[in-house]
Short mmCIF file of C-alpha atoms and ligand atoms in Angstrom, two decimals:
data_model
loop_
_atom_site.label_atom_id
_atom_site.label_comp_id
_atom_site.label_asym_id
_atom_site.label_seq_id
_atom_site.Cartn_x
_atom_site.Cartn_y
_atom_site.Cartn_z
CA UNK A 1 18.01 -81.68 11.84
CA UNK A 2 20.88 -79.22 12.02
CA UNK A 3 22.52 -78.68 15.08
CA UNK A 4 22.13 -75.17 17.08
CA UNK A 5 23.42 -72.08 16.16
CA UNK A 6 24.61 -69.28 17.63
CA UNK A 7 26.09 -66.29 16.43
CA UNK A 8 30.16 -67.36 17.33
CA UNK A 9 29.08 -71.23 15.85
CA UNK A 10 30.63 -69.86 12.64
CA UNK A 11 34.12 -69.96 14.67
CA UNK A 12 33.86 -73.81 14.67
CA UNK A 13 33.63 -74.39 10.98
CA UNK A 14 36.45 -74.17 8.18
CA UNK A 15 36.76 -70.12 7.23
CA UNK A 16 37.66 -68.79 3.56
CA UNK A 17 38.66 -65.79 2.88
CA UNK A 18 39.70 -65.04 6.28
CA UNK A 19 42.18 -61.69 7.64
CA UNK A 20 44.62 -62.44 9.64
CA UNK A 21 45.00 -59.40 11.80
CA UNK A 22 48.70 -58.72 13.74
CA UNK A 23 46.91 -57.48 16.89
CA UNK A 24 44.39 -59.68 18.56
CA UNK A 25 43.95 -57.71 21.14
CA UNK A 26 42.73 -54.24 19.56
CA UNK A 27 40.59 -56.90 17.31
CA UNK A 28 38.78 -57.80 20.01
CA UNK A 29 38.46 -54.37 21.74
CA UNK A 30 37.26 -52.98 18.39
CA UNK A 31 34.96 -55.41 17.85
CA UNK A 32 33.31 -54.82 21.41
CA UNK A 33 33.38 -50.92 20.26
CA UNK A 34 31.48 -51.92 17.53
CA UNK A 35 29.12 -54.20 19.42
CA UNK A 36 28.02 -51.15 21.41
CA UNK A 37 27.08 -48.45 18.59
CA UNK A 38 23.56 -48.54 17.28
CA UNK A 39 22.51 -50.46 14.26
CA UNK A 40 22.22 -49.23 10.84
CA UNK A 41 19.01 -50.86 10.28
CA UNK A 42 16.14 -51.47 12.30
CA UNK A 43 14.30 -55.10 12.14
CA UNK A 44 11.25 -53.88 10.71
CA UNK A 45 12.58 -52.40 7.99
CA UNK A 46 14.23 -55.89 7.33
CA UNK A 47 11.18 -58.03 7.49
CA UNK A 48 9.28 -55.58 5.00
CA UNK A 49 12.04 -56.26 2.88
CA UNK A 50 11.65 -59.67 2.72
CA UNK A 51 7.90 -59.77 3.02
CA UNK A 52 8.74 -57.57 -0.57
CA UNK A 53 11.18 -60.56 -1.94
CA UNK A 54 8.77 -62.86 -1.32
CA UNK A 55 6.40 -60.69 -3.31
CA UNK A 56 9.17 -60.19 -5.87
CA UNK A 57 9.66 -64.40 -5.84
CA UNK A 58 5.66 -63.93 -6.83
CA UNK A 59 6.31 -62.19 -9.50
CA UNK A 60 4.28 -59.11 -8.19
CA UNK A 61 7.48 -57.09 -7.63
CA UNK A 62 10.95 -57.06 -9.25
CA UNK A 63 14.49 -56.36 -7.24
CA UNK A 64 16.77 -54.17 -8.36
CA UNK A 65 20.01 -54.68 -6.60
CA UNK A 66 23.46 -52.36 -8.31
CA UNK A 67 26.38 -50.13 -6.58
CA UNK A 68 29.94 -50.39 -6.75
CA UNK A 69 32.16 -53.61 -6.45
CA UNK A 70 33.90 -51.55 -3.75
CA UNK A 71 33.28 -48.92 -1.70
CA UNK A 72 36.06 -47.21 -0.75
CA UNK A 73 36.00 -44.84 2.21
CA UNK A 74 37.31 -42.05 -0.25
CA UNK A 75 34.10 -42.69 -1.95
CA UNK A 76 32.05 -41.30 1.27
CA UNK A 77 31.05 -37.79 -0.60
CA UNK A 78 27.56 -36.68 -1.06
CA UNK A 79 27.91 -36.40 -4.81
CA UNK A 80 28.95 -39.62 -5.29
CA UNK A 81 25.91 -41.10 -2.88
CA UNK A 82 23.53 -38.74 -4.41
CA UNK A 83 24.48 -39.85 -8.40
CA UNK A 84 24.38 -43.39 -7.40
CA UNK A 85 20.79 -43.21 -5.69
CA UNK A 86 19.79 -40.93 -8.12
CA UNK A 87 20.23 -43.42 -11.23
CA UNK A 88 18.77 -46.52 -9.23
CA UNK A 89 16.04 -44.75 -8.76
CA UNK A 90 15.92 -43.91 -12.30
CA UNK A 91 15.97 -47.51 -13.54
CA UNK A 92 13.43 -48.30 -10.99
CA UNK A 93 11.16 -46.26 -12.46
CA UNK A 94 12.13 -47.94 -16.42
CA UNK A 95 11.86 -51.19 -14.78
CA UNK A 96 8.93 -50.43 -13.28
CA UNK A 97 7.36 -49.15 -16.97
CA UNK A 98 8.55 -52.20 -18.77
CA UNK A 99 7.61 -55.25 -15.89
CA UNK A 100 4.38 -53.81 -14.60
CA UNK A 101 5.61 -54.60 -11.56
CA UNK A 102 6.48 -52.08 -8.64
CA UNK A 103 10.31 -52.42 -7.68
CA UNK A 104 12.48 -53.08 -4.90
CA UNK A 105 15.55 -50.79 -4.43
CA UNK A 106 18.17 -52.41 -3.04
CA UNK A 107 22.04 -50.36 -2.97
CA UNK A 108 24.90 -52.16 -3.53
CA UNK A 109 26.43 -50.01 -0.85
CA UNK A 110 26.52 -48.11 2.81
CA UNK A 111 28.57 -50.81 3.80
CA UNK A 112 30.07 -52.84 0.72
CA UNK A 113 33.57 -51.99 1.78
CA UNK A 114 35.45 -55.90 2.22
CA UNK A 115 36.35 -57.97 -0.81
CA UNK A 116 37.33 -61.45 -1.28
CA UNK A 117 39.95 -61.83 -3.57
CA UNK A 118 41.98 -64.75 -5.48
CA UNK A 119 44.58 -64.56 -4.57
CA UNK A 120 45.77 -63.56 -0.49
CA UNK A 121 48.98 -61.40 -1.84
CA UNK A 122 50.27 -59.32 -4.71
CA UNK A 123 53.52 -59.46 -6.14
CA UNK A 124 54.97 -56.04 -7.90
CA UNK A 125 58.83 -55.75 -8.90
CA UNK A 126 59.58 -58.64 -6.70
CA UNK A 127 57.60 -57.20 -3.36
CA UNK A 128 55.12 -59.55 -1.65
CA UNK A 129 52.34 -58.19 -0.01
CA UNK A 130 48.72 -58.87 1.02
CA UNK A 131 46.35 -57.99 -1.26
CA UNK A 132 44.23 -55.24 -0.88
CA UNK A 133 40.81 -56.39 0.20
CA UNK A 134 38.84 -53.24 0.97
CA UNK A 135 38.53 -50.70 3.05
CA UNK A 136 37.28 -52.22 5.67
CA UNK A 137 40.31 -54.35 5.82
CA UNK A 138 43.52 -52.11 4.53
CA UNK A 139 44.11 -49.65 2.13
CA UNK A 140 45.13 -49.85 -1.97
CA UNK A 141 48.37 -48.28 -1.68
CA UNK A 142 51.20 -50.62 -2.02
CA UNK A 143 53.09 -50.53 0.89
CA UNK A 144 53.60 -52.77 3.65
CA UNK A 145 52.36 -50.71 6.45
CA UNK A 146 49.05 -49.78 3.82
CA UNK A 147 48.40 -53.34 3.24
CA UNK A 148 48.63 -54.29 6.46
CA UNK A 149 44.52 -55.20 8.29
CA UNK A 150 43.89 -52.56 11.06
CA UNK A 151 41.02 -53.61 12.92
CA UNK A 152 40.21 -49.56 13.10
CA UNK A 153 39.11 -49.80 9.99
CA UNK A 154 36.29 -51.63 11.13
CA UNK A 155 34.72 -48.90 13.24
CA UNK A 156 35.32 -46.12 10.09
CA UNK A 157 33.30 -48.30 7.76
CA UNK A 158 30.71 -48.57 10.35
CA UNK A 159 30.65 -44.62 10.43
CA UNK A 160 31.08 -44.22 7.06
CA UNK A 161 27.96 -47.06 5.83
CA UNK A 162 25.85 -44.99 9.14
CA UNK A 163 26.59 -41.31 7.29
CA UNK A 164 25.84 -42.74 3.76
CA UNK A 165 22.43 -44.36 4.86
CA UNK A 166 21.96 -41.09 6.95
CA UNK A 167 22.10 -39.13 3.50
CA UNK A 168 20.23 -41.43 1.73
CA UNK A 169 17.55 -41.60 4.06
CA UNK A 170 17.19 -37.70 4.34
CA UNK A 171 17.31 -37.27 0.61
CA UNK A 172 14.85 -39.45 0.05
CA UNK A 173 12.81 -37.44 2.59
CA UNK A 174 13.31 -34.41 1.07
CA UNK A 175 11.77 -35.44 -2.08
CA UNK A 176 14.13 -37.24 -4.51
CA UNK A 177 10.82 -38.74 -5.71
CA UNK A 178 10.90 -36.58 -9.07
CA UNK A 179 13.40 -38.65 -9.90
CA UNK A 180 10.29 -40.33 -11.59
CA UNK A 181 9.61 -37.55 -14.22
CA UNK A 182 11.94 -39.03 -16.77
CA UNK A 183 11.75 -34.80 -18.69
CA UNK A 184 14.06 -34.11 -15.84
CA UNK A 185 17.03 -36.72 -16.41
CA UNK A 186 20.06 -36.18 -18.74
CA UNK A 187 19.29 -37.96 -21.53
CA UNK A 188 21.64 -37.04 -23.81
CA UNK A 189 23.22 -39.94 -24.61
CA UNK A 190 20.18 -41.28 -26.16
CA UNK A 191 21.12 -39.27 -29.21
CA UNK A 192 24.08 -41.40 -29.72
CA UNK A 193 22.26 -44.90 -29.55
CA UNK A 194 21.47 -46.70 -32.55
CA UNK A 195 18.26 -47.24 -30.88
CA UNK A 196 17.80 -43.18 -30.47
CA UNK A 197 13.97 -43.67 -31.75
CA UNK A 198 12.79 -46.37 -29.63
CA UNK A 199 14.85 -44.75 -26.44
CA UNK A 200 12.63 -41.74 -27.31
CA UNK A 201 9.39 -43.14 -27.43
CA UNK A 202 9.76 -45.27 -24.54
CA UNK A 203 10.73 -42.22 -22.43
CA UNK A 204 7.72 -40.20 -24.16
CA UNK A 205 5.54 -42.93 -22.77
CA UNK A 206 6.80 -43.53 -19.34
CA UNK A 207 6.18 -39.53 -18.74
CA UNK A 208 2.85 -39.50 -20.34
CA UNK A 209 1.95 -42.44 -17.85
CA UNK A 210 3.38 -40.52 -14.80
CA UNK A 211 1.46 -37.43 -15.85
CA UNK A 212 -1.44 -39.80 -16.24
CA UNK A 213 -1.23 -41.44 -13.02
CA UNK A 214 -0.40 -37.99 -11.23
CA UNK A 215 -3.65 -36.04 -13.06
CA UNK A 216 -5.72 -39.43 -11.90
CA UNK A 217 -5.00 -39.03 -8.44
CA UNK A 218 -4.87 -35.23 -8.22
CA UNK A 219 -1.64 -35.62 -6.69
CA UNK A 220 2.29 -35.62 -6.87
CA UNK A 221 3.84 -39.09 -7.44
CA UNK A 222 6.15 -38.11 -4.45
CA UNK A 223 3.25 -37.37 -1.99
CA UNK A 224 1.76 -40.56 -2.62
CA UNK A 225 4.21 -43.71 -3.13
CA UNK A 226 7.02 -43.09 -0.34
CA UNK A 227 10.23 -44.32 -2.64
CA UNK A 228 11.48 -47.06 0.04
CA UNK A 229 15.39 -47.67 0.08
CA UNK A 230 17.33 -51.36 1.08
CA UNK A 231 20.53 -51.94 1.52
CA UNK A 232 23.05 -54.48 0.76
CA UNK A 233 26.69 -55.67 1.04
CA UNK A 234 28.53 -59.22 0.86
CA UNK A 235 28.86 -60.32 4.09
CA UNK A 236 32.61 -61.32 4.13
CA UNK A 237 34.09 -59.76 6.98
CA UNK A 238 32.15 -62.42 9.99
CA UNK A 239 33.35 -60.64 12.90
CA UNK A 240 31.60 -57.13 11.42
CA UNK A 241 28.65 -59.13 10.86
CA UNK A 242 28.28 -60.86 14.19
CA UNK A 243 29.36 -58.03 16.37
CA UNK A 244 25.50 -55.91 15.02
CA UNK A 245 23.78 -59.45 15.28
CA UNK A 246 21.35 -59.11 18.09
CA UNK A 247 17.97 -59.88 19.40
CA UNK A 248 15.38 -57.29 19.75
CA UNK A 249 12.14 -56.73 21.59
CA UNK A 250 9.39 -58.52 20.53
CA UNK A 251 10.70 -60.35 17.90
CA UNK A 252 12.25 -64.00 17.70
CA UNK A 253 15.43 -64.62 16.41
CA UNK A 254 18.97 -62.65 15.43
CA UNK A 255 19.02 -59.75 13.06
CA UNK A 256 21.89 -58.86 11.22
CA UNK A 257 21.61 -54.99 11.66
CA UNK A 258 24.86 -53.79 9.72
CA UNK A 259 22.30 -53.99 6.45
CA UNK A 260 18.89 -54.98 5.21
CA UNK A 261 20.23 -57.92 2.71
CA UNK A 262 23.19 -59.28 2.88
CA UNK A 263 24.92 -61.96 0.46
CA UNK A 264 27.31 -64.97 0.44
CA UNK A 265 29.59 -64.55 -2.05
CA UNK A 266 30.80 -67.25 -4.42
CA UNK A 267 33.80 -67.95 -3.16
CA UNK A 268 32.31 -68.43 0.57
CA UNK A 269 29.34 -70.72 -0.15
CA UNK A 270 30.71 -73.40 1.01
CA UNK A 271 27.82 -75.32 2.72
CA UNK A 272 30.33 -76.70 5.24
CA UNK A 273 31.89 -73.64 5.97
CA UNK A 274 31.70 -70.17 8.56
CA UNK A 275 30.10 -67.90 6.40
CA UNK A 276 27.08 -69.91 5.72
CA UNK A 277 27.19 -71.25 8.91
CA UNK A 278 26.48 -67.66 10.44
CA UNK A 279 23.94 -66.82 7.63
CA UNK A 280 21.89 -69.85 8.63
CA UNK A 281 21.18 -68.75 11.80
CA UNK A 282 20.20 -64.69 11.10
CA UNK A 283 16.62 -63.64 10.13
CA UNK A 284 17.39 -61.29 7.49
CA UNK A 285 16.82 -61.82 4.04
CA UNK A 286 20.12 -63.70 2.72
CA UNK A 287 21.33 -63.62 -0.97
CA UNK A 288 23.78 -66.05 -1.78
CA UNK A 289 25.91 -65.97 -5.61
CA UNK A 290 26.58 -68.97 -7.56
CA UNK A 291 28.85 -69.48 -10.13
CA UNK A 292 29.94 -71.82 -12.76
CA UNK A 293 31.15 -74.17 -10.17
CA UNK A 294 28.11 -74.54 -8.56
CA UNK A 295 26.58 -78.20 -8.47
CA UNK A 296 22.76 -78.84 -8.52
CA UNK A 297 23.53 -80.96 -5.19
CA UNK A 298 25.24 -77.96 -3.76
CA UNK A 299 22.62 -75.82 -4.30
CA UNK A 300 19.86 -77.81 -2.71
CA UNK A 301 22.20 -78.28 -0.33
CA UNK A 302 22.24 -74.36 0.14
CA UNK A 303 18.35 -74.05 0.23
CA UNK A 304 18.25 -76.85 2.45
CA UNK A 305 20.74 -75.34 5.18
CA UNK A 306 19.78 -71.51 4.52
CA UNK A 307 16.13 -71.90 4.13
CA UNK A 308 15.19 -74.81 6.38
CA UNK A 309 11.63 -73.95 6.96
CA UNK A 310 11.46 -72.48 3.31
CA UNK A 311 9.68 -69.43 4.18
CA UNK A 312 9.34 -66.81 1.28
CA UNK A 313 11.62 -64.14 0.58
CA UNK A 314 14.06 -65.64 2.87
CA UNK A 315 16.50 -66.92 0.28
CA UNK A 316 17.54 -65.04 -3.31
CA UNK A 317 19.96 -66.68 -5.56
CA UNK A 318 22.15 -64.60 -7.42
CA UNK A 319 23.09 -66.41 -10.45
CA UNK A 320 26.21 -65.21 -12.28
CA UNK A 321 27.85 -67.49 -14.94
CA UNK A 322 28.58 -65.21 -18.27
CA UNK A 323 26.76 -64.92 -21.32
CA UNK A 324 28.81 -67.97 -22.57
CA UNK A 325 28.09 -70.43 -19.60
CA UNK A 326 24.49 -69.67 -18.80
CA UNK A 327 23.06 -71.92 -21.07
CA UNK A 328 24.54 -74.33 -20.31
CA UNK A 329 25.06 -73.83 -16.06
CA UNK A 330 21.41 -72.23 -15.32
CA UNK A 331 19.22 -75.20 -16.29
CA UNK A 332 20.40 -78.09 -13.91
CA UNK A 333 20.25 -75.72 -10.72
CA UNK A 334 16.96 -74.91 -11.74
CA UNK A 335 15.78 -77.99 -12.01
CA UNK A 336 17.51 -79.45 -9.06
CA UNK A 337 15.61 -76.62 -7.07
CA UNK A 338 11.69 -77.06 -8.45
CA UNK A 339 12.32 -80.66 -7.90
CA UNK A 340 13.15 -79.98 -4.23
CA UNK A 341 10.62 -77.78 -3.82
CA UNK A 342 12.98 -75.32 -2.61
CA UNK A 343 11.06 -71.10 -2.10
CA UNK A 344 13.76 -68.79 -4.19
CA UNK A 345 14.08 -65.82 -5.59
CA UNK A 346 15.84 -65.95 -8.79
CA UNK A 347 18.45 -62.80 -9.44
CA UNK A 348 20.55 -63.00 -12.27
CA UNK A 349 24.07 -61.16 -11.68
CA UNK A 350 25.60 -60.48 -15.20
CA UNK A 351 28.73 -58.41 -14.07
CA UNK A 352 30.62 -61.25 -12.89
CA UNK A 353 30.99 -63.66 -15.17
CA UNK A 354 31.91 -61.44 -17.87
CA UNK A 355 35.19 -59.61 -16.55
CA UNK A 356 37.40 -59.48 -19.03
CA UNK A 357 41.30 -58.45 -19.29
CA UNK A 358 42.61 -56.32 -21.90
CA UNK A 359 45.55 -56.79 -23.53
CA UNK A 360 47.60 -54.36 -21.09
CA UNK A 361 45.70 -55.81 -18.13
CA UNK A 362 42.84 -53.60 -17.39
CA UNK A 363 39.82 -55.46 -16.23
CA UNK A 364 36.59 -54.31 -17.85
CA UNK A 365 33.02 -55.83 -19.24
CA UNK A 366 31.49 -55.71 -22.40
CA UNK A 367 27.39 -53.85 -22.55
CA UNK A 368 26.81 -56.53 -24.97
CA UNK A 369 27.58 -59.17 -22.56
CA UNK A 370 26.21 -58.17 -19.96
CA UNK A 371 22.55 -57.46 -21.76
CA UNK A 372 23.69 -60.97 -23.46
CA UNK A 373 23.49 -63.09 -20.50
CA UNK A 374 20.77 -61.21 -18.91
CA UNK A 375 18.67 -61.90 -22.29
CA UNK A 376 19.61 -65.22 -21.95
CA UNK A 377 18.42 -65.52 -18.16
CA UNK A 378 14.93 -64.57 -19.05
CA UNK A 379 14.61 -66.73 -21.72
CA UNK A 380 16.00 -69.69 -19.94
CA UNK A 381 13.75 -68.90 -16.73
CA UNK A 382 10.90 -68.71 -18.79
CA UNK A 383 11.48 -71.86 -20.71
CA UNK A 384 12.20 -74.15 -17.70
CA UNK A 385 8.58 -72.24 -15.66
CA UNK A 386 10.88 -70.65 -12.80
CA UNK A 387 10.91 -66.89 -13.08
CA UNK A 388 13.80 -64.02 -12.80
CA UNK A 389 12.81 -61.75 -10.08
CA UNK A 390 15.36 -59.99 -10.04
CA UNK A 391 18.74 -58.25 -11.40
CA UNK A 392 22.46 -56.94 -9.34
CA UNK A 393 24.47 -54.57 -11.05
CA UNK A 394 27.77 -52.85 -10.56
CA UNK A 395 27.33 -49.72 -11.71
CA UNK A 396 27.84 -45.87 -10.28
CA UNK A 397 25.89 -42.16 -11.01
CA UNK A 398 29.41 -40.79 -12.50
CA UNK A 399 30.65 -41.09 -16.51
CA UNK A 400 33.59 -43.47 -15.51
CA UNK A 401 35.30 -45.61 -18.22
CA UNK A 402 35.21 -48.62 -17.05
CA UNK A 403 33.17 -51.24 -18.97
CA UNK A 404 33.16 -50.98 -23.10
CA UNK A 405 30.40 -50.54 -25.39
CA UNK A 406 26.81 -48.65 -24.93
CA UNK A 407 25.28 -46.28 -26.83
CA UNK A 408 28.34 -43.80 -27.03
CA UNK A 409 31.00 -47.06 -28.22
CA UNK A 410 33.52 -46.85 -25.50
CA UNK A 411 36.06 -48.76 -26.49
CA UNK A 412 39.37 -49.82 -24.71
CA UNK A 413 41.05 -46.91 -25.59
CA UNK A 414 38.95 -45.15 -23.56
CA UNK A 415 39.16 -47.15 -20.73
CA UNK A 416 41.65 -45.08 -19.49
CA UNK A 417 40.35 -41.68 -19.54
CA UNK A 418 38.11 -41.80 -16.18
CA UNK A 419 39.24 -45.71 -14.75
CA UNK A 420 38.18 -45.21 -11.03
CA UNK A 421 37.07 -48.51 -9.54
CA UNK A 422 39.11 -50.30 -6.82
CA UNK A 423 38.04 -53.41 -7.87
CA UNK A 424 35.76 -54.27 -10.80
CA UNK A 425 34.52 -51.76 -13.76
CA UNK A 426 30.93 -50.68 -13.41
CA UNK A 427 28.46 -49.44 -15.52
CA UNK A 428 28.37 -45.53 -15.77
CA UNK A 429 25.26 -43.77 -15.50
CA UNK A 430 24.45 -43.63 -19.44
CA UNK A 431 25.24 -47.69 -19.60
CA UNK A 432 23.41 -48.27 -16.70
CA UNK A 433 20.00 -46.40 -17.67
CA UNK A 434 20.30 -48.02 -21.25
CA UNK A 435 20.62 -51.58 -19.10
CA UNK A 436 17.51 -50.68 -17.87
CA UNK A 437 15.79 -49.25 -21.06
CA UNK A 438 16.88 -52.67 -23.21
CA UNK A 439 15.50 -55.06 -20.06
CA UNK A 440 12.42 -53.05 -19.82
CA UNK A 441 11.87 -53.60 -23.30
CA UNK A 442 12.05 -57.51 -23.10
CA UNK A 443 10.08 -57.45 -19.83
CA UNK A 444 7.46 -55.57 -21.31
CA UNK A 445 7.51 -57.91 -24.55
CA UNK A 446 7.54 -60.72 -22.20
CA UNK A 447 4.55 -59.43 -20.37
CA UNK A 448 2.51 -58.76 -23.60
CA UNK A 449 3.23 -62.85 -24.40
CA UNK A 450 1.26 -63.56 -21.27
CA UNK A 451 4.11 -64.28 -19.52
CA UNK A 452 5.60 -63.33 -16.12
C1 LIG B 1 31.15 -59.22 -6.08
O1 LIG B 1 29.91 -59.19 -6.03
O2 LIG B 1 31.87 -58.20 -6.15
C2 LIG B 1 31.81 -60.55 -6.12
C3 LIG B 1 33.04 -60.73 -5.69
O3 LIG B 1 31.01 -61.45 -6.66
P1 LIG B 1 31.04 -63.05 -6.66
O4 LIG B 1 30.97 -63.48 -5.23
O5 LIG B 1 29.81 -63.38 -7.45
O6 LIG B 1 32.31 -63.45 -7.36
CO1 LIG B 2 32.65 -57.15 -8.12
#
């Protein structure tokens, strides 16, 4: 039996990744601000979600989770928003093709704006100062006044995740369901993939079947299948979290209204600690990321403490390891959970484990990784009779430099011709719709073996 929770019984337990703001006192006014506004989300909108995971965790649906490592408040422009819903839709609709399975949209953003980091400060030419954790937090420049935690920053992210869930939700009104007539995307970089043929009759396909479907039902593909939209963000930041955690009318329990989904990352997972403390006790859907360092024990542990009554949908695990570890890593944890019976929804992360340095320092990630440990996750899921419901990208609409390889051949020399992330490199919009158009393809070949 665990004892009660509340939504301040995360103050009692050990904290990682904690901010340590100068001024209590405007912390605590700002966070009663905050406390006041009206959520981003509504309740309902959070159970169909995870009514859908626990479909997904069925294997009748398949989550598609991506956005940038961090949003930065800069980032807060309609073109940007627009890009980034416009290619998750656009996977959706290859994932859809290749799993036969309808799929869950979730954005990695309208609120992803606090990071945990290594290390709590940054040294430059001597100078010591905290390091720059997100907007949400303090700002990238490298001064001491910019790297300093204002809790105003609090209430701006707030705006800023309400104005880009505001777009979102009104273009997605308006129509941004042809998004699913693949004629209508820029496809040029298929021309540069070794694959070009098998790109082009894959797309040929997928529009003959949406012309198929749409001549079968007499109808637009928008008029029919509203496209639903989730959000997500790591829930670091525990005061942000807790001061949009309420109760509502005719419901039981606390919702966590600042997003649909949100995650533990793997540095906070500690099953003693705040952050799962205060996840425990919410009803959203909760993801939580586990890396290398994750024990079997641990993550029974988690299910156990997260998931007490196991009730579907409730839990997703976010697996990242790298395409080197997963072999070895994925196998224990998913025995350790079948034997415990535990309900989860299996996500496999494959940005994480795979950031590389190059030689002068810039972080990036290899395609071939990142398809390599994703290849690996369905094979292992499959092999062991658990299934992988699910995939989290970082990724962004724009034709950024960031990670290497794809179907034009980045390479490191052109990492620095468009490096914009704050934080980790993401796929850009070509990479990112190839991702999809090489998992489809294994999920489809998967499906024609008879298996989910
Ligand atoms: C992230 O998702 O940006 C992140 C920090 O991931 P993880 O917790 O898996 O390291
Ligand atoms: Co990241």
């Amino acid at each position: 039996m665990l004892p009660s929770w509340s939504p301040i019984s995360w103050k009692e337990k050990p904290i990682r990744q904690s901010v340590a703001y100068p001024d209590q006192q405007a912390l605590a006014a700002t966070l009663h601000a905050l406390s006041q506004l009206p959520p981003l989300v509504t309740s309902w909108e959070v159970e169909n979600l995870k009514r859908e995971l626990a479909e997904a965790a069925r294997g009748e649906r398949f989550l598609l989770q991506g956005g940038d490592c961090c949003e930065s408040f800069a980032s807060c422009r309609s073109d940007l928003i627009a890009n980034k819903l416009k290619i998750l839709l656009k996977m959706g609709v290859v994932l859809t093709y290749g799993s036969h399975r309808r799929v869950i949209r979730v954005g990695r953003f309208a609120g992803q704006y606090a990071k945990p980091r290594s290390a709590d400060t940054e040294t430059r030419d001597g100078v010591t100062l905290p390091s720059f954790r997100g907007n949400l937090i303090n700002c990238r420049e490298f001064t001491p006044e910019a790297r300093t935690a204002h809790p105003v920053f609090l209430l701006r992210g707030y705006e800023r995740a309400a104005m880009t869930l505001n777009f979102i939700r009104g273009l997605i009104d308006g129509g941004f369901a042809d998004m699913r007539h693949p004629e209508l995307w820029d496809l040029d970089f298929v021309n540069h993939a070794v694959e070009s043929r098998g790109y082009r009759e894959m797309m040929r396909a997928l529009g003959e079947s949406v012309t198929f479907m749409e001549t079968m039902i007499g109808r637009r593909i928008g008029e029919f299948d509203r496209v639903e939209f989730f959000t997500s963000h790591e829930g670091l930041h525990l005061d942000y979290e807790q001061a949009q955690t309420r109760q509502v009318p005719r419901r039981t329990g606390w919702y966590d209204l600042t997003t649909h989904f949100p995650w533990i990352g793997d540095r906070t997972r500690d099953p003693g600690g705040a952050h799962v403390e205060f996840f425990r006790g919410i009803a959203n859907p909760v993801g939580v990321k586990v890396g290398p360092s994750c024990t079997p024990e641990e993550l029974v542990d988690l299910c156990g403490i997260l998931n007490p009554e196991n009730e579907p949908g409730r839990l997703t695990v976010i697996h990242r390891f790298g395409a080197g570890r997963l072999e070895d890593r994925l196998p224990p944890l998913l025995d350790a959970v079948l034997r415990a019976g535990a309900e989860v929804l299996w996500c496999c992360d494959p940005m994480h484990g795979n950031t590389i340095s190059t030689a002068s320092g810039v972080k990036t990630r290899d395609f071939d990784e990142i398809l390599g440990e994703l290849t690996q996750a369905f094979a292992v899921h499959q092999r062991m009779g658990t299934r992988l419901g699910g995939v989290h990208f970082e990724l962004t609409g724009e034709n950024v430099t960031e990670c290497i390889g794809g179907a034009r051949g980045l390479t490191e020399a052109d990492l620095s011709r468009a490096y914009e992330s704050d934080v980790d490199p993401r796929l850009n919009y070509e990479q990112a719709l190839e991702m999809a158009l090489l998992i489809a393809r294994q999920m489809s070949l998967r499906n024609g073996q008879g298996a989910g």
